[in-house]
Tab-separated table of C-alpha atoms in Angstrom:
chain	number	residue	atom	x	y	z
W	1	MET	CA	18.066	-1.001	-9.349
W	2	GLY	CA	14.854	-0.337	-11.200
W	3	ARG	CA	13.264	3.126	-11.294
W	4	ASP	CA	10.329	1.287	-8.732
W	5	GLN	CA	12.743	0.854	-6.496
W	6	THR	CA	14.674	3.158	-6.409
W	7	PRO	CA	14.710	5.870	-3.398
W	8	HIS	CA	11.403	8.421	-4.181
W	9	ILE	CA	11.543	12.690	-2.305
W	10	GLY	CA	9.190	14.743	-2.378
W	11	LEU	CA	9.226	18.330	-2.393
W	12	TYR	CA	6.277	20.008	-1.656
W	13	GLY	CA	4.325	23.640	-0.126
W	14	VAL	CA	2.280	26.514	-1.433
W	15	MET	CA	2.131	28.182	-3.923
W	16	ASN	CA	5.355	30.564	-4.981
W	17	VAL	CA	7.449	29.126	-1.458
W	18	GLY	CA	10.532	27.526	-4.366
W	19	LYS	CA	9.358	23.958	-4.522
W	20	SER	CA	10.500	24.240	-8.595
W	21	SER	CA	13.961	26.456	-7.916
W	22	LEU	CA	14.645	23.826	-4.858
W	23	LEU	CA	14.700	21.438	-7.394
W	24	ASN	CA	17.268	23.112	-9.927
W	25	ARG	CA	20.189	23.834	-8.245
W	26	LEU	CA	20.381	19.534	-6.587
W	27	THR	CA	19.800	18.775	-9.324
W	28	GLY	CA	21.937	21.117	-11.305
W	29	GLN	CA	19.742	21.671	-14.388
W	30	GLN	CA	16.402	23.352	-15.409
W	31	THR	CA	14.559	20.146	-14.158
W	32	SER	CA	11.173	22.430	-13.592
W	33	ILE	CA	10.022	25.644	-15.218
W	34	VAL	CA	10.419	27.969	-12.612
W	35	SER	CA	8.210	31.630	-13.382
W	36	PRO	CA	6.255	34.417	-10.621
W	37	GLU	CA	3.272	32.936	-11.706
W	38	ALA	CA	1.057	31.587	-9.206
W	39	GLY	CA	0.479	27.706	-10.538
W	40	THR	CA	3.495	27.273	-12.896
W	41	THR	CA	4.237	23.230	-11.441
W	42	THR	CA	0.496	21.225	-12.677
W	43	ASP	CA	1.179	18.018	-12.478
W	44	PRO	CA	4.517	16.017	-11.049
W	45	VAL	CA	7.718	16.611	-11.856
W	46	ARG	CA	9.512	13.487	-11.072
W	47	ARG	CA	13.510	13.980	-11.724
W	48	SER	CA	16.387	11.367	-10.718
W	49	PHE	CA	18.866	12.206	-9.251
W	50	GLU	CA	22.510	10.639	-7.747
W	51	ILE	CA	22.889	11.937	-4.524
W	52	ALA	CA	27.533	11.197	-3.802
W	53	GLY	CA	28.098	8.600	-1.527
W	54	PHE	CA	24.479	8.449	-0.877
W	55	GLY	CA	23.257	6.589	-4.305
W	56	PRO	CA	20.739	6.619	-6.932
W	57	VAL	CA	16.883	9.419	-6.726
W	58	VAL	CA	13.794	10.076	-7.627
W	59	PHE	CA	12.488	13.702	-6.833
W	60	ILE	CA	9.126	15.148	-7.372
W	61	ASP	CA	8.618	18.487	-7.728
W	62	THR	CA	4.684	18.739	-6.950
W	63	ALA	CA	1.874	21.458	-7.315
W	64	GLY	CA	1.158	24.716	-4.523
W	65	ILE	CA	-1.015	22.981	-1.901
W	66	ASP	CA	-2.891	26.069	-1.474
W	67	ASP	CA	-3.956	25.643	-5.051
W	68	THR	CA	-7.985	25.487	-3.979
W	69	ALA	CA	-9.951	28.467	-5.633
W	70	SER	CA	-10.933	26.120	-8.844
W	71	GLU	CA	-11.330	23.069	-9.210
W	72	LEU	CA	-8.711	22.732	-11.716
W	73	GLY	CA	-6.543	23.438	-9.214
W	74	ARG	CA	-8.116	21.489	-6.251
W	75	SER	CA	-7.289	18.679	-9.277
W	76	ARG	CA	-3.912	19.528	-9.137
W	77	VAL	CA	-4.171	19.650	-4.772
W	78	ARG	CA	-5.665	16.036	-5.183
W	79	LYS	CA	-2.595	14.472	-7.944
W	80	THR	CA	0.081	15.788	-5.014
W	81	LEU	CA	-1.082	14.680	-2.491
W	82	GLN	CA	-1.208	11.480	-4.152
W	83	THR	CA	2.240	11.592	-4.739
W	84	LEU	CA	1.811	10.518	-0.630
W	85	SER	CA	1.672	7.449	-1.756
W	86	GLU	CA	5.230	6.774	-3.226
W	87	ILE	CA	7.735	8.952	-1.974
W	88	ASP	CA	10.224	8.068	0.693
W	89	LEU	CA	11.682	11.378	2.281
W	90	ALA	CA	9.341	14.592	2.203
W	91	VAL	CA	11.510	17.937	2.188
W	92	VAL	CA	9.051	20.362	2.779
W	93	LEU	CA	9.448	24.383	2.572
W	94	LEU	CA	7.848	26.732	4.280
W	95	ALA	CA	7.234	30.545	3.224
W	96	ASP	CA	7.263	31.837	7.051
W	97	ASN	CA	8.227	30.882	9.793
W	98	ASP	CA	5.720	28.821	12.164
W	99	PRO	CA	3.044	27.142	9.417
W	100	SER	CA	-0.146	28.133	7.563
W	101	THR	CA	-3.396	26.340	8.200
W	102	ALA	CA	-2.175	24.493	4.603
W	103	GLU	CA	1.206	23.486	5.621
W	104	GLN	CA	0.225	22.450	8.953
W	105	GLU	CA	-2.928	20.506	7.440
W	106	LEU	CA	-0.231	18.711	4.987
W	107	LEU	CA	2.905	18.160	7.808
W	108	ASP	CA	-0.404	16.256	9.429
W	109	THR	CA	-1.367	14.082	6.861
W	110	ILE	CA	2.132	13.663	6.064
W	111	GLN	CA	3.087	11.812	9.800
W	112	ALA	CA	-0.438	10.639	9.919
W	113	ASN	CA	1.064	8.787	6.732
W	114	ASP	CA	4.011	7.776	8.528
W	115	ILE	CA	6.776	9.703	5.787
W	116	PRO	CA	10.115	11.146	7.048
W	117	ALA	CA	10.574	15.519	6.946
W	118	MET	CA	13.069	17.361	6.615
W	119	VAL	CA	11.669	21.415	6.646
W	120	LEU	CA	12.832	24.242	4.503
W	121	PRO	CA	12.803	27.970	4.025
W	122	ARG	CA	11.660	28.862	1.324
W	123	ARG	CA	13.844	27.631	-2.032
W	124	GLY	CA	15.895	26.307	0.751
W	125	ASP	CA	17.419	29.304	1.257
W	126	GLY	CA	20.548	30.207	4.187
W	127	VAL	CA	21.029	26.598	3.939
W	128	ALA	CA	24.086	24.828	0.879
W	129	THR	CA	22.934	22.224	-2.153
W	130	ASP	CA	26.007	19.699	-0.272
W	131	GLU	CA	24.247	19.963	2.456
W	132	ILE	CA	20.864	19.464	1.799
W	133	LEU	CA	21.920	16.344	-0.414
W	134	GLN	CA	24.011	14.954	2.703
W	135	ARG	CA	21.061	15.554	4.825
W	136	ILE	CA	17.900	13.570	3.196
W	137	GLY	CA	20.632	11.219	2.678
W	138	GLN	CA	21.507	10.566	6.231
W	139	ARG	CA	17.064	11.512	6.778
W	140	LEU	CA	16.118	8.627	3.658
W	141	PRO	CA	15.039	5.368	5.930
W	142	ASP	CA	17.252	1.758	5.459
W	143	ALA	CA	13.580	0.247	4.439
W	144	ALA	CA	13.966	2.918	0.452
W	145	THR	CA	16.959	0.672	-0.534
W	146	ALA	CA	15.729	-2.428	1.262
W	147	ASP	CA	15.288	-5.299	-1.057
W	148	GLU	CA	12.342	-7.679	-1.329
W	149	PRO	CA	11.432	-10.510	0.034
W	150	PRO	CA	11.529	-13.132	-2.242
W	151	PHE	CA	7.436	-14.572	-3.099
W	152	PHE	CA	7.011	-17.193	-1.123
W	153	GLY	CA	8.077	-16.770	1.606
W	154	ASP	CA	10.997	-19.033	3.550
W	155	ARG	CA	8.588	-21.745	2.179
W	156	GLN	CA	10.999	-23.889	0.357
W	157	ILE	CA	9.259	-23.648	-3.543
W	158	GLU	CA	12.104	-26.003	-5.543
W	159	ALA	CA	12.215	-27.194	-8.877
W	160	GLY	CA	8.718	-30.158	-9.832
W	161	ASP	CA	7.480	-28.393	-6.625
W	162	ARG	CA	3.417	-29.304	-7.851
W	163	ILE	CA	1.548	-25.903	-5.893
W	164	VAL	CA	-2.553	-25.720	-7.090
W	165	PHE	CA	-3.614	-22.309	-7.743
W	166	VAL	CA	-7.190	-21.566	-6.801
W	167	CYS	CA	-8.794	-19.268	-8.736
W	168	PRO	CA	-12.949	-18.718	-8.148
W	169	ILE	CA	-14.170	-17.532	-11.226
W	170	ASP	CA	-17.393	-14.040	-10.944
W	171	SER	CA	-18.738	-11.856	-11.480
W	172	ALA	CA	-15.951	-9.492	-9.574
W	173	ALA	CA	-13.330	-11.639	-12.284
W	174	PRO	CA	-12.779	-8.975	-15.214
W	175	ALA	CA	-13.303	-10.687	-18.034
W	176	GLY	CA	-10.666	-12.754	-20.875
W	177	ARG	CA	-7.952	-12.377	-17.685
W	178	LEU	CA	-7.156	-13.474	-13.717
W	179	ILE	CA	-6.185	-10.875	-11.370
W	180	LEU	CA	-3.451	-9.990	-10.709
W	181	PRO	CA	-2.180	-11.318	-7.460
W	182	GLN	CA	-3.021	-14.693	-9.350
W	183	VAL	CA	-0.270	-13.812	-11.697
W	184	GLN	CA	2.154	-12.944	-10.146
W	185	ALA	CA	1.630	-16.175	-7.703
W	186	LEU	CA	2.509	-18.321	-11.117
W	187	ARG	CA	4.395	-16.452	-12.243
W	188	ALA	CA	6.930	-17.024	-9.386
W	189	ALA	CA	6.042	-20.553	-9.479
W	190	LEU	CA	7.178	-21.223	-12.722
W	191	ASP	CA	10.519	-18.102	-12.005
W	192	ARG	CA	11.156	-21.227	-8.720
W	193	GLY	CA	10.506	-24.730	-11.475
W	194	ALA	CA	7.398	-25.349	-9.872
W	195	VAL	CA	4.910	-27.055	-11.131
W	196	ALA	CA	1.724	-25.141	-11.219
W	197	VAL	CA	-2.116	-26.873	-11.754
W	198	ALA	CA	-5.138	-23.870	-11.802
W	199	ALA	CA	-8.717	-24.875	-10.766
W	200	GLN	CA	-11.457	-23.518	-9.844
W	201	PRO	CA	-13.280	-24.719	-6.155
W	202	ALA	CA	-15.483	-27.117	-7.897
W	203	GLU	CA	-13.137	-28.948	-10.220
W	204	LEU	CA	-10.252	-29.141	-6.857
W	205	PRO	CA	-11.997	-32.643	-5.887
W	206	LEU	CA	-10.481	-34.034	-9.054
W	207	VAL	CA	-7.274	-32.268	-8.783
W	208	LEU	CA	-5.857	-33.062	-5.364
W	209	ARG	CA	-6.931	-37.525	-6.493
W	210	THR	CA	-5.516	-37.116	-9.026
W	211	THR	CA	-2.375	-35.442	-7.907
W	212	THR	CA	0.768	-36.756	-5.805
W	213	ASP	CA	2.393	-34.745	-3.765
W	214	ILE	CA	1.478	-31.379	-3.930
W	215	ARG	CA	3.607	-28.769	-1.888
W	216	LEU	CA	1.125	-25.854	-1.678
W	217	ILE	CA	-2.123	-25.316	-2.374
W	218	VAL	CA	-2.600	-21.019	-3.050
W	219	THR	CA	-6.758	-20.091	-3.052
W	220	ASP	CA	-8.382	-16.556	-3.692
W	221	SER	CA	-9.158	-16.218	-0.124
W	222	GLN	CA	-13.428	-15.245	-0.143
W	223	ALA	CA	-13.102	-19.043	-1.368
W	224	PHE	CA	-10.724	-19.812	1.655
W	225	ARG	CA	-12.895	-22.225	3.383
W	226	GLU	CA	-14.458	-24.392	0.794
W	227	VAL	CA	-11.067	-25.272	-0.303
W	228	SER	CA	-9.463	-25.830	3.737
W	229	ALA	CA	-12.325	-28.132	3.152
W	230	ILE	CA	-11.705	-29.627	0.665
W	231	ALA	CA	-8.152	-30.209	1.942
W	232	HIS	CA	-8.669	-31.228	5.165
W	233	GLU	CA	-10.797	-34.483	3.196
W	234	LEU	CA	-8.479	-34.854	0.442
W	235	SER	CA	-5.335	-34.041	1.045
W	236	PRO	CA	-4.798	-33.407	4.621
W	237	THR	CA	-0.725	-32.654	5.377
W	238	THR	CA	-0.836	-30.350	2.673
W	239	GLU	CA	-0.549	-26.433	3.768
W	240	VAL	CA	-3.522	-24.050	2.392
W	241	THR	CA	-2.382	-20.513	2.296
W	242	SER	CA	-4.160	-17.355	-0.087
W	243	PHE	CA	-2.640	-15.106	-2.629
W	244	SER	CA	-3.341	-12.630	-0.289
W	245	ILE	CA	-1.725	-14.120	2.148
W	246	LEU	CA	1.623	-13.766	0.238
W	247	LEU	CA	1.376	-10.856	-0.479
W	248	ALA	CA	1.458	-9.869	3.363
W	249	GLU	CA	4.448	-12.065	3.542
W	250	HIS	CA	6.147	-10.532	0.533
W	251	LYS	CA	5.258	-7.056	0.982
W	252	GLY	CA	3.758	-6.379	4.411
W	253	ASP	CA	3.883	-8.084	7.771
W	254	ARG	CA	3.080	-11.408	8.489
W	255	THR	CA	3.904	-10.735	12.190
W	256	LEU	CA	2.209	-7.744	13.203
W	257	TYR	CA	-0.758	-8.075	10.871
W	258	ALA	CA	-1.623	-10.655	12.977
W	259	GLU	CA	-1.248	-8.964	15.889
W	260	GLY	CA	-4.121	-7.413	13.720
W	261	LEU	CA	-5.620	-9.297	13.348
W	262	ARG	CA	-6.676	-9.667	17.567
W	263	ALA	CA	-8.676	-6.314	17.233
W	264	VAL	CA	-11.761	-7.486	15.785
W	265	ASP	CA	-12.621	-9.358	18.352
W	266	THR	CA	-12.982	-6.467	20.411
W	267	LEU	CA	-14.406	-3.825	18.815
W	268	ARG	CA	-17.252	-1.916	19.180
W	269	HIS	CA	-20.325	0.246	18.275
W	270	GLY	CA	-20.831	2.559	15.460
W	271	ASP	CA	-16.474	2.083	15.483
W	272	ARG	CA	-14.036	3.193	12.184
W	273	ILE	CA	-12.842	0.690	9.481
W	274	LEU	CA	-10.215	2.244	7.520
W	275	VAL	CA	-10.228	0.503	4.739
W	276	ILE	CA	-6.995	0.694	2.671
W	277	GLU	CA	-7.349	-0.598	-0.985
W	278	ASN	CA	-3.857	-0.217	-3.297
W	279	CYS	CA	-5.350	-0.022	-6.707
W	280	SER	CA	-8.140	1.500	-8.315
W	281	HIS	CA	-11.133	-0.290	-10.592
W	282	GLN	CA	-15.277	0.186	-10.622
W	283	THR	CA	-17.086	-0.845	-7.075
W	284	THR	CA	-19.673	-4.895	-7.810
W	285	CYS	CA	-22.245	-6.248	-5.673
W	286	ASP	CA	-19.320	-8.519	-5.673
W	287	ASP	CA	-16.686	-6.745	-4.676
W	288	ILE	CA	-14.649	-7.559	-2.011
W	289	GLY	CA	-12.925	-4.124	0.228
W	290	ARG	CA	-16.489	-2.783	-0.095
W	291	THR	CA	-19.246	-5.023	-0.297
W	292	LYS	CA	-17.744	-8.548	0.998
W	293	ILE	CA	-15.358	-7.740	4.235
W	294	PRO	CA	-17.988	-4.868	4.937
W	295	THR	CA	-20.377	-7.623	5.296
W	296	TRP	CA	-18.699	-10.067	7.047
W	297	LEU	CA	-16.922	-8.018	9.282
W	298	ARG	CA	-21.246	-6.970	9.998
W	299	GLU	CA	-22.077	-10.098	10.869
W	300	TYR	CA	-19.034	-11.840	12.756
W	301	THR	CA	-19.270	-8.899	15.377
W	302	GLY	CA	-23.301	-8.865	15.470
W	303	LEU	CA	-22.481	-4.888	14.898
W	304	ASP	CA	-24.608	-2.863	12.411
W	305	ASP	CA	-22.958	0.398	12.945
W	306	LEU	CA	-19.439	-0.261	12.264
W	307	GLN	CA	-18.580	2.865	9.636
W	308	PHE	CA	-15.682	2.004	7.333
W	309	VAL	CA	-14.136	4.914	5.827
W	310	PHE	CA	-12.089	3.732	2.128
W	311	VAL	CA	-8.959	5.126	0.650
W	312	ASN	CA	-8.588	4.448	-3.070
W	313	GLY	CA	-5.706	3.594	-5.338
W	314	ARG	CA	-2.853	6.470	-4.288
W	315	ASP	CA	-4.143	7.999	-1.703
W	316	PRO	CA	-2.989	9.085	1.428
W	317	LEU	CA	-3.819	8.068	4.136
W	318	PRO	CA	-6.754	10.847	6.300
W	319	PRO	CA	-4.799	13.297	8.437
W	320	GLU	CA	-7.724	12.313	11.258
W	321	LEU	CA	-5.381	8.838	11.911
W	322	HIS	CA	-2.706	10.847	13.833
W	323	THR	CA	-4.917	14.141	15.049
W	324	SER	CA	-6.825	11.805	16.363
W	325	ALA	CA	-6.297	9.299	18.231
W	326	GLY	CA	-8.858	7.103	18.095
W	327	TYR	CA	-9.837	8.244	15.686
W	328	PHE	CA	-9.427	3.661	14.187
W	329	SER	CA	-9.947	1.144	15.554
W	330	LEU	CA	-8.832	-1.621	13.396
W	331	ALA	CA	-7.095	-0.732	9.805
W	332	VAL	CA	-7.682	-3.603	6.136
W	333	GLN	CA	-5.020	-3.167	4.031
W	334	CYS	CA	-6.096	-4.985	0.647
W	335	GLY	CA	-2.563	-7.288	-0.163
W	336	GLY	CA	-1.055	-4.730	-2.561
W	337	CYS	CA	-0.876	-6.323	-6.523
W	338	VAL	CA	-0.057	-3.128	-7.506
W	339	ALA	CA	1.610	-0.955	-5.289
W	340	THR	CA	5.018	-1.415	-4.575
W	341	ARG	CA	6.565	-2.767	-1.013
W	342	ARG	CA	7.451	0.956	-0.411
W	343	THR	CA	4.165	1.772	-0.394
W	344	ILE	CA	3.001	-0.919	1.410
W	345	GLN	CA	5.172	-0.967	4.088
W	346	ALA	CA	4.481	2.570	4.874
W	347	ARG	CA	1.002	2.284	5.491
W	348	ILE	CA	1.230	-1.089	7.911
W	349	ARG	CA	3.582	1.509	9.938
W	350	ALA	CA	2.372	4.287	9.320
W	351	ALA	CA	-1.502	2.485	11.369
W	352	ALA	CA	0.935	1.350	13.615
W	353	GLN	CA	2.689	4.528	14.260
W	354	ASN	CA	-0.214	5.939	15.545
W	355	GLY	CA	-2.359	3.162	17.903
W	356	VAL	CA	-4.179	1.148	15.150
W	357	PRO	CA	-3.759	-2.269	14.480
W	358	ILE	CA	-4.196	-3.470	11.041
W	359	THR	CA	-3.932	-6.832	9.189
W	360	ASN	CA	-4.464	-7.652	5.367
W	361	TYR	CA	-7.466	-9.056	3.293
W	362	GLY	CA	-6.974	-12.484	3.585
W	363	MET	CA	-5.944	-12.882	6.690
W	364	LEU	CA	-8.742	-11.124	7.872
W	365	ILE	CA	-11.686	-13.443	5.406
W	366	ARG	CA	-9.479	-15.787	7.015
W	367	LYS	CA	-10.168	-15.585	10.372
W	368	LEU	CA	-14.489	-14.085	9.908
W	369	ARG	CA	-14.660	-16.965	7.164
W	370	LEU	CA	-13.428	-20.536	8.786
W	371	ARG	CA	-15.336	-20.255	11.908
């Protein structure tokens, strides 16, 4: 099991609450620097460890969530909150019996992201080390150690099968290379011994006229309508899917995404839509999440006043997801090519647990563009 697939446990709390002291006690070594000076821990510190009777885990020590007096301190807090996208369990140390304002905001954010939490007193005082480790093993969800499903889902892709990959090259495409979902799908096909053919939409008719027995056509979501029309004419029995839908099946929950898709038809004036982008990139005029999806949703619904809230990269989902019922009417998640399945699954659960329908870029775009 690689480190990315190993269960991650984050240690959180205000400055000088004993997070680093607890980590050193749990691991039995000087993993983090301990000092009475506030703000000793700056960037997150990761430490691999083996829990007896459970297996390997990764502990993440973080900066204090109340380090907000300076811009540097606020940057540390942002880095702390970004680790919420990595973890399977949050261990929160409270300075006193009742949570402070900062501690309650942290707990709300953890709950908004549907992360299991374990609350301990300062430094974990009064709780034996073995008991804490045992509790951690018991609190970690089964999903933390679950294997990933195959990339092509339940499609029986075999050696020799012909798969056509349609890869549009527009202003949003990176110079000189394919985007990561295209690379991942191509690699998965080659790993199975399939014969992969790549083309842009304009060349697809030539490919379909000269290639027989095509098992699957995979296209970029924004070209779904064009590709589906060509395939219907020249290869009507071949399934057409998208890179984003393959990722939805591989890392996400296609059933839940399909249910969430129905919420598009019930959107009302002024509704908020949460757009979850799991990577960080420069926004362009052809940007899918920032430009095209909002434009297409407004066109499809006829609602010009829909509001969009964006989550980037490793930033946590906003606490309003948990604290304000009905704040969001829909969540739309990208395929997650750069994210772990753990992160994608956690965000799906967070939306579902907080009553927000969630769908996927590819499935949404297909709905909006195929009418």
